[in-house]
CSV table of C-alpha atoms in Angstrom, one decimal:
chain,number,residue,atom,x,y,z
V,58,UNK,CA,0.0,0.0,0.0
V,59,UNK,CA,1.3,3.6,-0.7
V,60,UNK,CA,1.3,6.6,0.9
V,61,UNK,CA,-1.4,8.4,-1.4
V,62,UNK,CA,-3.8,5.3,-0.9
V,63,UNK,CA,-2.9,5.9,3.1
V,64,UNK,CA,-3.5,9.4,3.3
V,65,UNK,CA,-6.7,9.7,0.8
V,66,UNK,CA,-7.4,12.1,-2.1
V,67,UNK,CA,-6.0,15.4,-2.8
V,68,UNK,CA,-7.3,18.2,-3.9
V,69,UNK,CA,-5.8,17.5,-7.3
V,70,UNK,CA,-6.8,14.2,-7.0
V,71,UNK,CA,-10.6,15.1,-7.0
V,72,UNK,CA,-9.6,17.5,-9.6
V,73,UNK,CA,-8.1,14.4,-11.5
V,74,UNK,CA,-11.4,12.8,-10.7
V,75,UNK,CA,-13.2,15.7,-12.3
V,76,UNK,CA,-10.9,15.6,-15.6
V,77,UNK,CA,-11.3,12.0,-15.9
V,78,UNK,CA,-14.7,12.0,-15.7
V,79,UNK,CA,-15.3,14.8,-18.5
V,80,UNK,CA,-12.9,12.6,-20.7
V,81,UNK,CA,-15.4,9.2,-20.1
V,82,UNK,CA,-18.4,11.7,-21.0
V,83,UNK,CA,-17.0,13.1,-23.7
V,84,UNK,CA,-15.7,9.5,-25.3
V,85,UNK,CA,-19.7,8.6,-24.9
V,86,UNK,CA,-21.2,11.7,-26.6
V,87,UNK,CA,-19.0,12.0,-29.7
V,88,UNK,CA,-20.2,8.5,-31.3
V,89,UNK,CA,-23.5,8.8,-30.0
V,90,UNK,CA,-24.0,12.2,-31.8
V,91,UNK,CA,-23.6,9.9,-35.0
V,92,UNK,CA,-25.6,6.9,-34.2
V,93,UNK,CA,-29.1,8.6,-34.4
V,94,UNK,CA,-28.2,9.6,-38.1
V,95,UNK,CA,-27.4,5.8,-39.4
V,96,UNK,CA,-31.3,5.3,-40.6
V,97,UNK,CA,-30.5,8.9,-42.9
V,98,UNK,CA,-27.0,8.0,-44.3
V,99,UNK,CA,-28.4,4.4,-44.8
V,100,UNK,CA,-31.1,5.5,-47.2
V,101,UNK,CA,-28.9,8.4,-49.2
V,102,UNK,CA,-26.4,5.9,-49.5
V,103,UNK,CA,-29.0,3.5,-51.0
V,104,UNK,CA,-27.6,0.2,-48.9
V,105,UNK,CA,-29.5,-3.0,-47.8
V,106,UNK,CA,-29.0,-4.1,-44.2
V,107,UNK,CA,-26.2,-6.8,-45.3
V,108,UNK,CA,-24.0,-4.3,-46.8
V,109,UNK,CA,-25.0,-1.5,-43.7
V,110,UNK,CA,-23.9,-4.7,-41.5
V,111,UNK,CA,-20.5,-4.7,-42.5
V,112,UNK,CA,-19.7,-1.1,-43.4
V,113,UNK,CA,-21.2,-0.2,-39.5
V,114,UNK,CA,-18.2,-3.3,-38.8
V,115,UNK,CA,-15.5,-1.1,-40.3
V,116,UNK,CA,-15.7,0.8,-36.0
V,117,UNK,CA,-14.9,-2.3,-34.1
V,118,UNK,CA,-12.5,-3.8,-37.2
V,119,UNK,CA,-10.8,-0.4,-36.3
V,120,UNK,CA,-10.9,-0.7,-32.7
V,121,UNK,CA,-9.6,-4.6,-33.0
V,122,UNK,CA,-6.4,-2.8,-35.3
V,123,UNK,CA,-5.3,-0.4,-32.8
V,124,UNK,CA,-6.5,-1.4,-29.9
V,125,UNK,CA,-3.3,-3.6,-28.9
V,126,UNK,CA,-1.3,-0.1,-29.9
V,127,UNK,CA,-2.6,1.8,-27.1
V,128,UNK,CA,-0.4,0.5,-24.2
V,129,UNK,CA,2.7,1.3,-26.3
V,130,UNK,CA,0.8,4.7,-26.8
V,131,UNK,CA,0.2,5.1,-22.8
V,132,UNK,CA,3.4,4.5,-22.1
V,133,UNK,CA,5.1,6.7,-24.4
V,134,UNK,CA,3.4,9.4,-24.3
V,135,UNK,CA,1.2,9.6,-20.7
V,136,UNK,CA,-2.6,7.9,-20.8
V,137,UNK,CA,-4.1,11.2,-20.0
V,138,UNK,CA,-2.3,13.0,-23.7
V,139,UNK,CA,-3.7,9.7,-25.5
V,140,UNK,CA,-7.1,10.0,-23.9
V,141,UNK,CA,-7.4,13.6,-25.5
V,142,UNK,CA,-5.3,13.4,-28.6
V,143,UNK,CA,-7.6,10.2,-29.2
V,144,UNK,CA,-10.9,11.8,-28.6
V,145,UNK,CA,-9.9,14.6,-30.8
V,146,UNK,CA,-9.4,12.7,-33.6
V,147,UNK,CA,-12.9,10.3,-32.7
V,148,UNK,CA,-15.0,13.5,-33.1
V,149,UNK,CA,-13.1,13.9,-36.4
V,150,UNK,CA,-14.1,10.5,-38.4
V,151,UNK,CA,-17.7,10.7,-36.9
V,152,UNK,CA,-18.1,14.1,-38.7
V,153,UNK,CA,-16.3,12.3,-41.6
V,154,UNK,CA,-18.5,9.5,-41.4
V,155,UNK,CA,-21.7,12.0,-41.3
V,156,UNK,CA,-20.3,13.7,-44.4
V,157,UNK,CA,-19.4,10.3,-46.4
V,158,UNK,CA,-21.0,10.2,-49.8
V,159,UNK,CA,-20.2,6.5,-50.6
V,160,UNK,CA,-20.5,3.7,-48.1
V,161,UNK,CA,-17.0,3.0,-48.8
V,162,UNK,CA,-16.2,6.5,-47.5
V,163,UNK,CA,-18.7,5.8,-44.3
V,164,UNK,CA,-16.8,2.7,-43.6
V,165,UNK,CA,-13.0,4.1,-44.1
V,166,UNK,CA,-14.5,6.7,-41.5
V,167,UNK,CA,-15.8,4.6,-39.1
V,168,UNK,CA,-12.5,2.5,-39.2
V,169,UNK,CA,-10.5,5.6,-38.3
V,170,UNK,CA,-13.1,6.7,-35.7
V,171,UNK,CA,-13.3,2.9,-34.0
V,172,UNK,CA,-9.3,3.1,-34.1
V,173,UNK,CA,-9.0,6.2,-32.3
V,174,UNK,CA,-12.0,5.2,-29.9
V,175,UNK,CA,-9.9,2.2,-28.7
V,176,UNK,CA,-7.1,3.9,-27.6
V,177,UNK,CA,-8.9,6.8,-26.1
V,178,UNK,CA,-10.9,3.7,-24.2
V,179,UNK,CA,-7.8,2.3,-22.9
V,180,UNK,CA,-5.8,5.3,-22.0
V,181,UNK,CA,-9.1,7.3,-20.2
V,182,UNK,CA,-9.5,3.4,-17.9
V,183,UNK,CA,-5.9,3.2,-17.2
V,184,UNK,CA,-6.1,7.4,-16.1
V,185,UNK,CA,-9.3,6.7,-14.2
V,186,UNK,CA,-7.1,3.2,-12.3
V,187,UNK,CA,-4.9,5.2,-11.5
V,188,UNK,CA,-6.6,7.8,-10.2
V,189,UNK,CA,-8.9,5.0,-8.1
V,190,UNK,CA,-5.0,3.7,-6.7
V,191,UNK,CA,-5.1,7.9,-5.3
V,192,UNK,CA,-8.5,7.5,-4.1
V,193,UNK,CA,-8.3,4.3,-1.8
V,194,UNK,CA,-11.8,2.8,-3.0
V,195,UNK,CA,-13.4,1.7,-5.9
V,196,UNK,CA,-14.6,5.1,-8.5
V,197,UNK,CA,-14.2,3.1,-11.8
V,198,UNK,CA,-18.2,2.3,-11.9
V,199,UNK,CA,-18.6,6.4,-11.4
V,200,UNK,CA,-16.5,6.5,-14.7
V,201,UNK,CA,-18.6,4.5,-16.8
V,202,UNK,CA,-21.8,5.9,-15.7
V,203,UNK,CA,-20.4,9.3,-16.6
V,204,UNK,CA,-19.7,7.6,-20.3
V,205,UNK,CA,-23.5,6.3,-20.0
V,206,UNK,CA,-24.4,10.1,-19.3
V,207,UNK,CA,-22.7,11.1,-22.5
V,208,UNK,CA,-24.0,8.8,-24.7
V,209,UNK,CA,-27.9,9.8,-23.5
V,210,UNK,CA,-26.3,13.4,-24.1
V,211,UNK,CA,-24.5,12.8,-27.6
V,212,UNK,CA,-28.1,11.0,-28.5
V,213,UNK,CA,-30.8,13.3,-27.5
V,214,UNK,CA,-28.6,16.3,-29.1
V,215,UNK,CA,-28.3,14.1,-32.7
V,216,UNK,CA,-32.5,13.4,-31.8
V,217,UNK,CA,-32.7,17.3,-31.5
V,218,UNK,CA,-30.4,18.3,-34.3
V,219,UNK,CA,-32.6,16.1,-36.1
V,220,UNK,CA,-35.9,17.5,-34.9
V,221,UNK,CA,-34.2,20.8,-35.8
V,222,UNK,CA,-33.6,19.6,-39.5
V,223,UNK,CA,-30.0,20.4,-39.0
V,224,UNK,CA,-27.6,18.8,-41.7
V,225,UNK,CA,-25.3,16.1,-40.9
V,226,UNK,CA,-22.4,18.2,-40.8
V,227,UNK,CA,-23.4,21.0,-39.3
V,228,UNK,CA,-25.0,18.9,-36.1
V,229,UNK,CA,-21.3,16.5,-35.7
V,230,UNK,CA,-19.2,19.8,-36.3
V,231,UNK,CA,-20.7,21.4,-33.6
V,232,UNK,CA,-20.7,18.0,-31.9
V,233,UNK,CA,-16.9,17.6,-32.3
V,234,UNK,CA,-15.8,21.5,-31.5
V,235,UNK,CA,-17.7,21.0,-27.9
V,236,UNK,CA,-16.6,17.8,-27.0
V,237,UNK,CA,-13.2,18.4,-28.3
V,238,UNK,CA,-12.9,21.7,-26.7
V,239,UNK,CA,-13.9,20.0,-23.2
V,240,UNK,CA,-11.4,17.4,-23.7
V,241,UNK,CA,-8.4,19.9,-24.2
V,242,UNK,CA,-9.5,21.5,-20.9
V,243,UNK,CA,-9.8,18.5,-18.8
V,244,UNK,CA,-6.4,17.8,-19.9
V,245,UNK,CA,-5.0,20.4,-17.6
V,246,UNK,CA,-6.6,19.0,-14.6
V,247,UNK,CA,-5.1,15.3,-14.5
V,248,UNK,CA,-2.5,13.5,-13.1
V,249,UNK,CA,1.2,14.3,-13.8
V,250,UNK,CA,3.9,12.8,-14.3
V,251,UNK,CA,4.2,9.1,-15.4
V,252,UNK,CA,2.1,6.4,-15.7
V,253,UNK,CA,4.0,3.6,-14.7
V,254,UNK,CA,4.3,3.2,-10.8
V,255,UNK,CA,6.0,1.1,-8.8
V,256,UNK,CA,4.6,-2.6,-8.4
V,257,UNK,CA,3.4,-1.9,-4.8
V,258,UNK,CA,1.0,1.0,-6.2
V,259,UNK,CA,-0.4,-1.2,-8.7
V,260,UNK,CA,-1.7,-2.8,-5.6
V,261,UNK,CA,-6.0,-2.7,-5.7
V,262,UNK,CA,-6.8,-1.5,-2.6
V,263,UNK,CA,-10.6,-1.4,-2.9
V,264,UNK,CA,-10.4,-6.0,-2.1
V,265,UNK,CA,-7.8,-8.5,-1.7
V,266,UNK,CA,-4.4,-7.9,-3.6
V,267,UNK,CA,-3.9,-10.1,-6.5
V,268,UNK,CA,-4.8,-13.8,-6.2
V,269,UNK,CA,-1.5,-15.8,-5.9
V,270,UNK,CA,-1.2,-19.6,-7.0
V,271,UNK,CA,1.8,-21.5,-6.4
V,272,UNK,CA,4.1,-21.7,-9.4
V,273,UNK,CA,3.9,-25.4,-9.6
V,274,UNK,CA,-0.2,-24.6,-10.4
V,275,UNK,CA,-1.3,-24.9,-14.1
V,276,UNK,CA,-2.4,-22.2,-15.7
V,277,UNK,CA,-5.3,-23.7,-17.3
V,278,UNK,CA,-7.9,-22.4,-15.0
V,279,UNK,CA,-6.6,-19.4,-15.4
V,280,UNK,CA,-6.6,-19.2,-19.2
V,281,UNK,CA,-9.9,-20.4,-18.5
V,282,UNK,CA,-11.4,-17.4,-16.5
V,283,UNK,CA,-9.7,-14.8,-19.0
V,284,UNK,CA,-12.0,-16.7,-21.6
V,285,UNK,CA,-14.7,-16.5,-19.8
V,286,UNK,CA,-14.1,-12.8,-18.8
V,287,UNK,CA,-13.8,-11.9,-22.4
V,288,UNK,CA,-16.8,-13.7,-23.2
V,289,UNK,CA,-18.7,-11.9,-20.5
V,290,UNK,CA,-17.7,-8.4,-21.6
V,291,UNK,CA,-18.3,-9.3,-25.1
V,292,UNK,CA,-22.1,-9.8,-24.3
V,293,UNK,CA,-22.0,-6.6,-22.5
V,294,UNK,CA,-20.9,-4.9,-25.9
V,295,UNK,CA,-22.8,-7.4,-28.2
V,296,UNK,CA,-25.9,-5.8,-26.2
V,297,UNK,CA,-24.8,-2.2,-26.1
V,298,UNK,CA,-24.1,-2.7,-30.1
V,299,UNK,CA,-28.0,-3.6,-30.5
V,300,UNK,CA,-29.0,-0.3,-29.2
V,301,UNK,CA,-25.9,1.4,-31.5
V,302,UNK,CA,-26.8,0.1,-34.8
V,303,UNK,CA,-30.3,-1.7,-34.8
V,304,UNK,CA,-32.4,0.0,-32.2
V,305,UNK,CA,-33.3,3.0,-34.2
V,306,UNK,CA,-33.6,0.7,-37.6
V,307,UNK,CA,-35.7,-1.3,-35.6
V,308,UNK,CA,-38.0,0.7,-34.4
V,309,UNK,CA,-38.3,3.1,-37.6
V,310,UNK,CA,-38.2,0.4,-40.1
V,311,UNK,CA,-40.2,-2.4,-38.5
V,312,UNK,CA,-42.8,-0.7,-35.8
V,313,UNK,CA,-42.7,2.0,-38.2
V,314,UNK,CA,-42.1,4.7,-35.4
V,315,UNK,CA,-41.1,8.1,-36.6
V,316,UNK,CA,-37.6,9.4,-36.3
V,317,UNK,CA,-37.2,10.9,-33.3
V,318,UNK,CA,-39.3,8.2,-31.5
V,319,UNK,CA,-37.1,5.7,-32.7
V,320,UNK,CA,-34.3,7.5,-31.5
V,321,UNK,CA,-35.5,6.7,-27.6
V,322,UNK,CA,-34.8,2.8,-28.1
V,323,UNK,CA,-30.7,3.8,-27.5
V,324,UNK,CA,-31.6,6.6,-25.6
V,325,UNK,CA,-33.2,3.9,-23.3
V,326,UNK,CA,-30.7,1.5,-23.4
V,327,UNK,CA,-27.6,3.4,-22.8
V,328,UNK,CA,-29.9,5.6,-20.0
V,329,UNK,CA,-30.9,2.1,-18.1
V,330,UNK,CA,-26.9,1.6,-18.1
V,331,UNK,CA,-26.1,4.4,-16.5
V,332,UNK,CA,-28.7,4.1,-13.9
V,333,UNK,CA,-27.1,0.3,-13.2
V,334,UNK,CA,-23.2,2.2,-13.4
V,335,UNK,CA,-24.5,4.4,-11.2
V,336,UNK,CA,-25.8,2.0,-7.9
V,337,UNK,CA,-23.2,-0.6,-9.7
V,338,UNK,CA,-21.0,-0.3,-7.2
V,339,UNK,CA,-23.6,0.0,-3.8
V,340,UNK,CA,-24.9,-3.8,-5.9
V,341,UNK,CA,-21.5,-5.8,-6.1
V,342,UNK,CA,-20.9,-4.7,-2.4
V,343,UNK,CA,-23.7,-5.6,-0.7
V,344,UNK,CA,-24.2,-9.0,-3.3
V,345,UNK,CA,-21.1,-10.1,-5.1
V,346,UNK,CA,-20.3,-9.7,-8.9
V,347,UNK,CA,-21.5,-13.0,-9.6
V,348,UNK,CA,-24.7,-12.7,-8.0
V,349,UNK,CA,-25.4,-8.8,-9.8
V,350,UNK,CA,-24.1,-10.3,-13.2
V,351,UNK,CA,-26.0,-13.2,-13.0
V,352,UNK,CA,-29.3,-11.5,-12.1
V,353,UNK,CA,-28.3,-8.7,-14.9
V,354,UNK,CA,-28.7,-11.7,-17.3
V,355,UNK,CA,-31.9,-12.8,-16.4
V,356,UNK,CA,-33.1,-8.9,-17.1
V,357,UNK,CA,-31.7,-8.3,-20.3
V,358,UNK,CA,-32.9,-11.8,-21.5
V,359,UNK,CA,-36.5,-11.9,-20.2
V,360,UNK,CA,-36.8,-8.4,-21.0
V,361,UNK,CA,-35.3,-8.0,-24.6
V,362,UNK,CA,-37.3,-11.7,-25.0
V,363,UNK,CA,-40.1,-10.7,-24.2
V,364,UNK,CA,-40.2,-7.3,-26.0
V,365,UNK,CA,-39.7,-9.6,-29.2
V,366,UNK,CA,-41.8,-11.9,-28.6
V,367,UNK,CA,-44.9,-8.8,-28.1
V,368,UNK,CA,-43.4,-6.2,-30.2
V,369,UNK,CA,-44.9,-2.9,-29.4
V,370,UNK,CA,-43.4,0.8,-29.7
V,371,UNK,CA,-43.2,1.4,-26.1
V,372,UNK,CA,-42.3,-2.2,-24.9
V,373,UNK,CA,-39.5,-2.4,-27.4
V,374,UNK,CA,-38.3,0.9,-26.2
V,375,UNK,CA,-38.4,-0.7,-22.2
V,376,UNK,CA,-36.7,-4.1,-23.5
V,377,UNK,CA,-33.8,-2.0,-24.3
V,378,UNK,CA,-33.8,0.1,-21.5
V,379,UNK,CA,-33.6,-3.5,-19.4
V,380,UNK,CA,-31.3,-4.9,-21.5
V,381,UNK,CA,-28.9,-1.4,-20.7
V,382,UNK,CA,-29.5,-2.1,-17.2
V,383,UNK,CA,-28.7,-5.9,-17.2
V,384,UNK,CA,-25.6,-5.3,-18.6
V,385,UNK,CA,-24.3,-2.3,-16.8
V,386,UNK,CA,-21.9,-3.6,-14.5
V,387,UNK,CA,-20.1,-6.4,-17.1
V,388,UNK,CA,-17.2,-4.5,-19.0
V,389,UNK,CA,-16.0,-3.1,-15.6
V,390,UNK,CA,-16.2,-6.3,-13.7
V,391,UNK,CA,-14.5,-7.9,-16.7
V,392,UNK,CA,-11.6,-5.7,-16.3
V,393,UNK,CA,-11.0,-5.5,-12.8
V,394,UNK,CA,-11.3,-9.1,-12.5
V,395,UNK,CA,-9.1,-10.1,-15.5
V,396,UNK,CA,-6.6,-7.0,-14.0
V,397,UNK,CA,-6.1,-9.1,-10.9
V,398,UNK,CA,-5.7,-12.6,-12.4
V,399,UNK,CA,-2.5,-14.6,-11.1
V,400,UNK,CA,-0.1,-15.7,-13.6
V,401,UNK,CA,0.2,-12.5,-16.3
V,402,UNK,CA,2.0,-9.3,-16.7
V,403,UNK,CA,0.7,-6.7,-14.5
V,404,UNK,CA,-2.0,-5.0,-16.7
V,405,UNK,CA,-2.0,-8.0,-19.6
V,406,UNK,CA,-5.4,-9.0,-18.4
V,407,UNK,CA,-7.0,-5.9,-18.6
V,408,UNK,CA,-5.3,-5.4,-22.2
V,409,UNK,CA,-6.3,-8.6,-23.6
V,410,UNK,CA,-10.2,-8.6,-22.3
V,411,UNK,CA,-10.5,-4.8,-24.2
V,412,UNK,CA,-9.0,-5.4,-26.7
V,413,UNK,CA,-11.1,-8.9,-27.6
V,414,UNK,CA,-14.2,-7.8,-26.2
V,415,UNK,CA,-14.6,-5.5,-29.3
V,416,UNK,CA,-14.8,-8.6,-31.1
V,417,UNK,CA,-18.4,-8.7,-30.3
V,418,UNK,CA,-18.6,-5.1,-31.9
V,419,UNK,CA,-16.9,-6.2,-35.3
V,420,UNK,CA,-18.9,-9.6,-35.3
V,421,UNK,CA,-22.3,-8.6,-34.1
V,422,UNK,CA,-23.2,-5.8,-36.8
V,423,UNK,CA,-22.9,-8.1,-40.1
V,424,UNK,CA,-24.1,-11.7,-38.5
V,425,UNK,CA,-27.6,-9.2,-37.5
V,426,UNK,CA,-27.6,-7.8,-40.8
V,427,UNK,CA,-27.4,-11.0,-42.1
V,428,UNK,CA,-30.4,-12.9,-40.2
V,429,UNK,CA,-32.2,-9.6,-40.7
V,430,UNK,CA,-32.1,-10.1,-44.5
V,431,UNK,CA,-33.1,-13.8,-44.4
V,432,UNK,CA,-35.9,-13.7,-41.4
V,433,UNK,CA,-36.2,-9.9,-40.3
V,434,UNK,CA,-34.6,-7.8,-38.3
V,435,UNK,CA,-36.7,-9.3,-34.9
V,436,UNK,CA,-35.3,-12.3,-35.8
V,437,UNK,CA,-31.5,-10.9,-35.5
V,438,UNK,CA,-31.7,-9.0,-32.2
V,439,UNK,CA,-32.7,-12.4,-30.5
V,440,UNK,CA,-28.8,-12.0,-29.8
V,441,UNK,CA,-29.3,-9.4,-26.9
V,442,UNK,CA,-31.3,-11.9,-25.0
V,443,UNK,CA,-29.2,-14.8,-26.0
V,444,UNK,CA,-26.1,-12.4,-25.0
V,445,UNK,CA,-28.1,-12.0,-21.7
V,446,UNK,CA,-28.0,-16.0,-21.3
V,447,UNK,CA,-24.4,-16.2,-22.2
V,448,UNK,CA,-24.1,-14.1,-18.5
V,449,UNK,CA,-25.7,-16.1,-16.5
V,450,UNK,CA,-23.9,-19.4,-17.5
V,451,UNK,CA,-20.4,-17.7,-17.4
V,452,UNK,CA,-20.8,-15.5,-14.3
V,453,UNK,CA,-19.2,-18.4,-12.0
V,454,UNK,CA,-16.1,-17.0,-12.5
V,455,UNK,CA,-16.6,-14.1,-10.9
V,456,UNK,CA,-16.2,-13.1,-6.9
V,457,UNK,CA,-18.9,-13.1,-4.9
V,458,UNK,CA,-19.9,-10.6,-2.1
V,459,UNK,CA,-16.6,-9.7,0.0
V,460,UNK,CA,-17.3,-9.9,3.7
């Protein structure tokens, strides 16, 4: 234990806090200001929902590319510098995206925009760890509720540029500016110096220190649990994908709900995961991981299924506001569980689950758009509650409530 985790947070470390929480917010709004317009550049660009599967792949086939970079990136150059410079140039392929006036334009946009949204991902967690090592107790939760709040923000502001009539570039130029502009100033405000800390700091002092096996133990059961951690985050983001790229489809194209209606089925989905970010942590303390993740798959399955099964406007819009919520908590338990796993590199498991966990961004998009063109697009979000399944037979491997 070190002395900053001894003698609690600074004033600059609240103010580190604050910086690191305007750079999670502003990581959520930029893409989100995009999302809402998918159903308008779909139909100028004169795609089918096959060919709108893949080019929407070209974000998480960018993130996959560059994700792996972003430690070398961190470490070079300081996580808080990457966060920024990466968020910057984010803002700049969802205007190009916006803009594009070919879908292979859209896709080469979205690859750069997925690339830099990867390493701003990685550099803005491994700021906000480090400012959690300052702060004694676990804040990480806080910082992905934040990112929840900006993606409700980034989508009601498309929804109203939209209502407004505003044109695609002049909404994500204004988009990029504000976010951009916020990103710069936060910059100021967090940690200095160095990333890399002595091992003894990299100690998590919000549970037990990291699990140690003797070195005569295989490592199978370990290589097992970093499978099964990526496979739990990946339904977290095969679930958060649905309400990025189909929700609004969905509920324009097949309940025939008008635009900005249609726009509340992500709004719903990404405001039910803050709300579960948000009392995430008060959850895991009081019932375990396991037991929160496991009952977070029973919500997104019977509620996403069931919305399906009666598909309605308003109950299609609530089925992704409880698949938001069931999933909440999953990416951050993924990482802070694989983070602690014996037998890897300090920060290798936390690497490897974010980077693969995109996986389910780059694979979800084309194998929907896919079944949607052979049986519907009702027929291809039965992933979200089958992702919601996945959960619940996979969350065995993660702690339960710390007495």
């Amino acid at each position: 234990m070190t002395v900053d985790v001894l003698r609690g947070p600074t004033r600059g470390d609240r103010r580190a806090r604050a910086a690191v929480a305007v750079l999670f917010l502003t990581n959520g709004a930029l893409f989100a200001n995009l999302l809402p317009r998918y159903p308008q550049i779909k139909a100028d660009l004169g795609i089918g929902n096959a060919a709108y599967g893949l080019a929407v792949a070209a974000f998480p086939a960018g993130a996959i590319a560059a994700g792996m970079a972003a430690g070398v990136l961190v470490r070079r150059l300081g996580s808080a510098r990457v966060a920024v410079a990466g968020t910057l140039l984010t803002g700049a392929g969802a205007l190009a995206a916006g803009l594009a006036d070919s879908v292979t334009v859209f896709a080469a946009a979205l690859f750069l925009a997925g690339a830099m949204d990867a390493i701003t991902d990685v550099a803005q967690n491994a700021h906000g760890l480090r400012v959690q090592r300052r702060y004694g107790r676990s804040i990480i939760n806080s910082f992905h509720a934040i990112w929840s709040i900006g993606a409700v923000t980034g989508g009601a502001m498309a929804a109203g540029a939209i209502a407004l009539d505003l044109s695609r570039g002049q909404h994500l130029l204004v988009s990029g500016v504000l976010f951009g502009i916020a990103a710069c100033v936060a910059l100021r405000h967090c940690l200095p110096g160095p990333d890399a800390e002595p091992p003894a700091a990299e100690e998590d002092t919000t549970g037990p220190g990291p699990r140690q096996e003797p070195d005569a133990a295989p490592r199978r059961r370990t290589l097992y649990v970093l499978a099964a951690l990526v496979l739990i985050a990946t339904a977290g983001t095969l679930v958060e994908d649905a309400g990025n790229s189909w929700a609004t489809l969905y509920l324009s194209e097949s309940l025939d709900a008008s635009v900005t209606l249609a726009a509340c089925g992500f709004i719903a989905l990404v405001g039910a995961q803050f709300v579960g970010r948000l009392f995430g942590d008060r959850l895991v303390d009081r019932f375990g991981q396991r037991q929160v993740a496991r009952a977070g798959g029973v919500v997104a399955a019977a509620g996403m299924g069931l919305a399906l099964a009666v598909p309605t406007v308003p109950g299609t819009i609530l089925g992704f506001a409880a698949a938001g919520f069931g999933v909440a908590t999953l990416v951050p338990a993924a990482m802070h569980e694989a983070d602690e796993l014996p037998g890897l590199k300090p920060g290798s498991g936390l690497t490897i689950v974010s980077w693969l966990m995109r996986l389910g961004f780059l694979c979800s998009p084309p194998v929907v758009g896919l079944v949607a063109d052979a049986a519907g697009l009702r027929t291809g979000l039965l992933v979200v509650p089958l992702a919601g399944l996945l959960v619940i037979l996979l969350a065995g491997v993660l702690r339960t409530r710390r007495d």
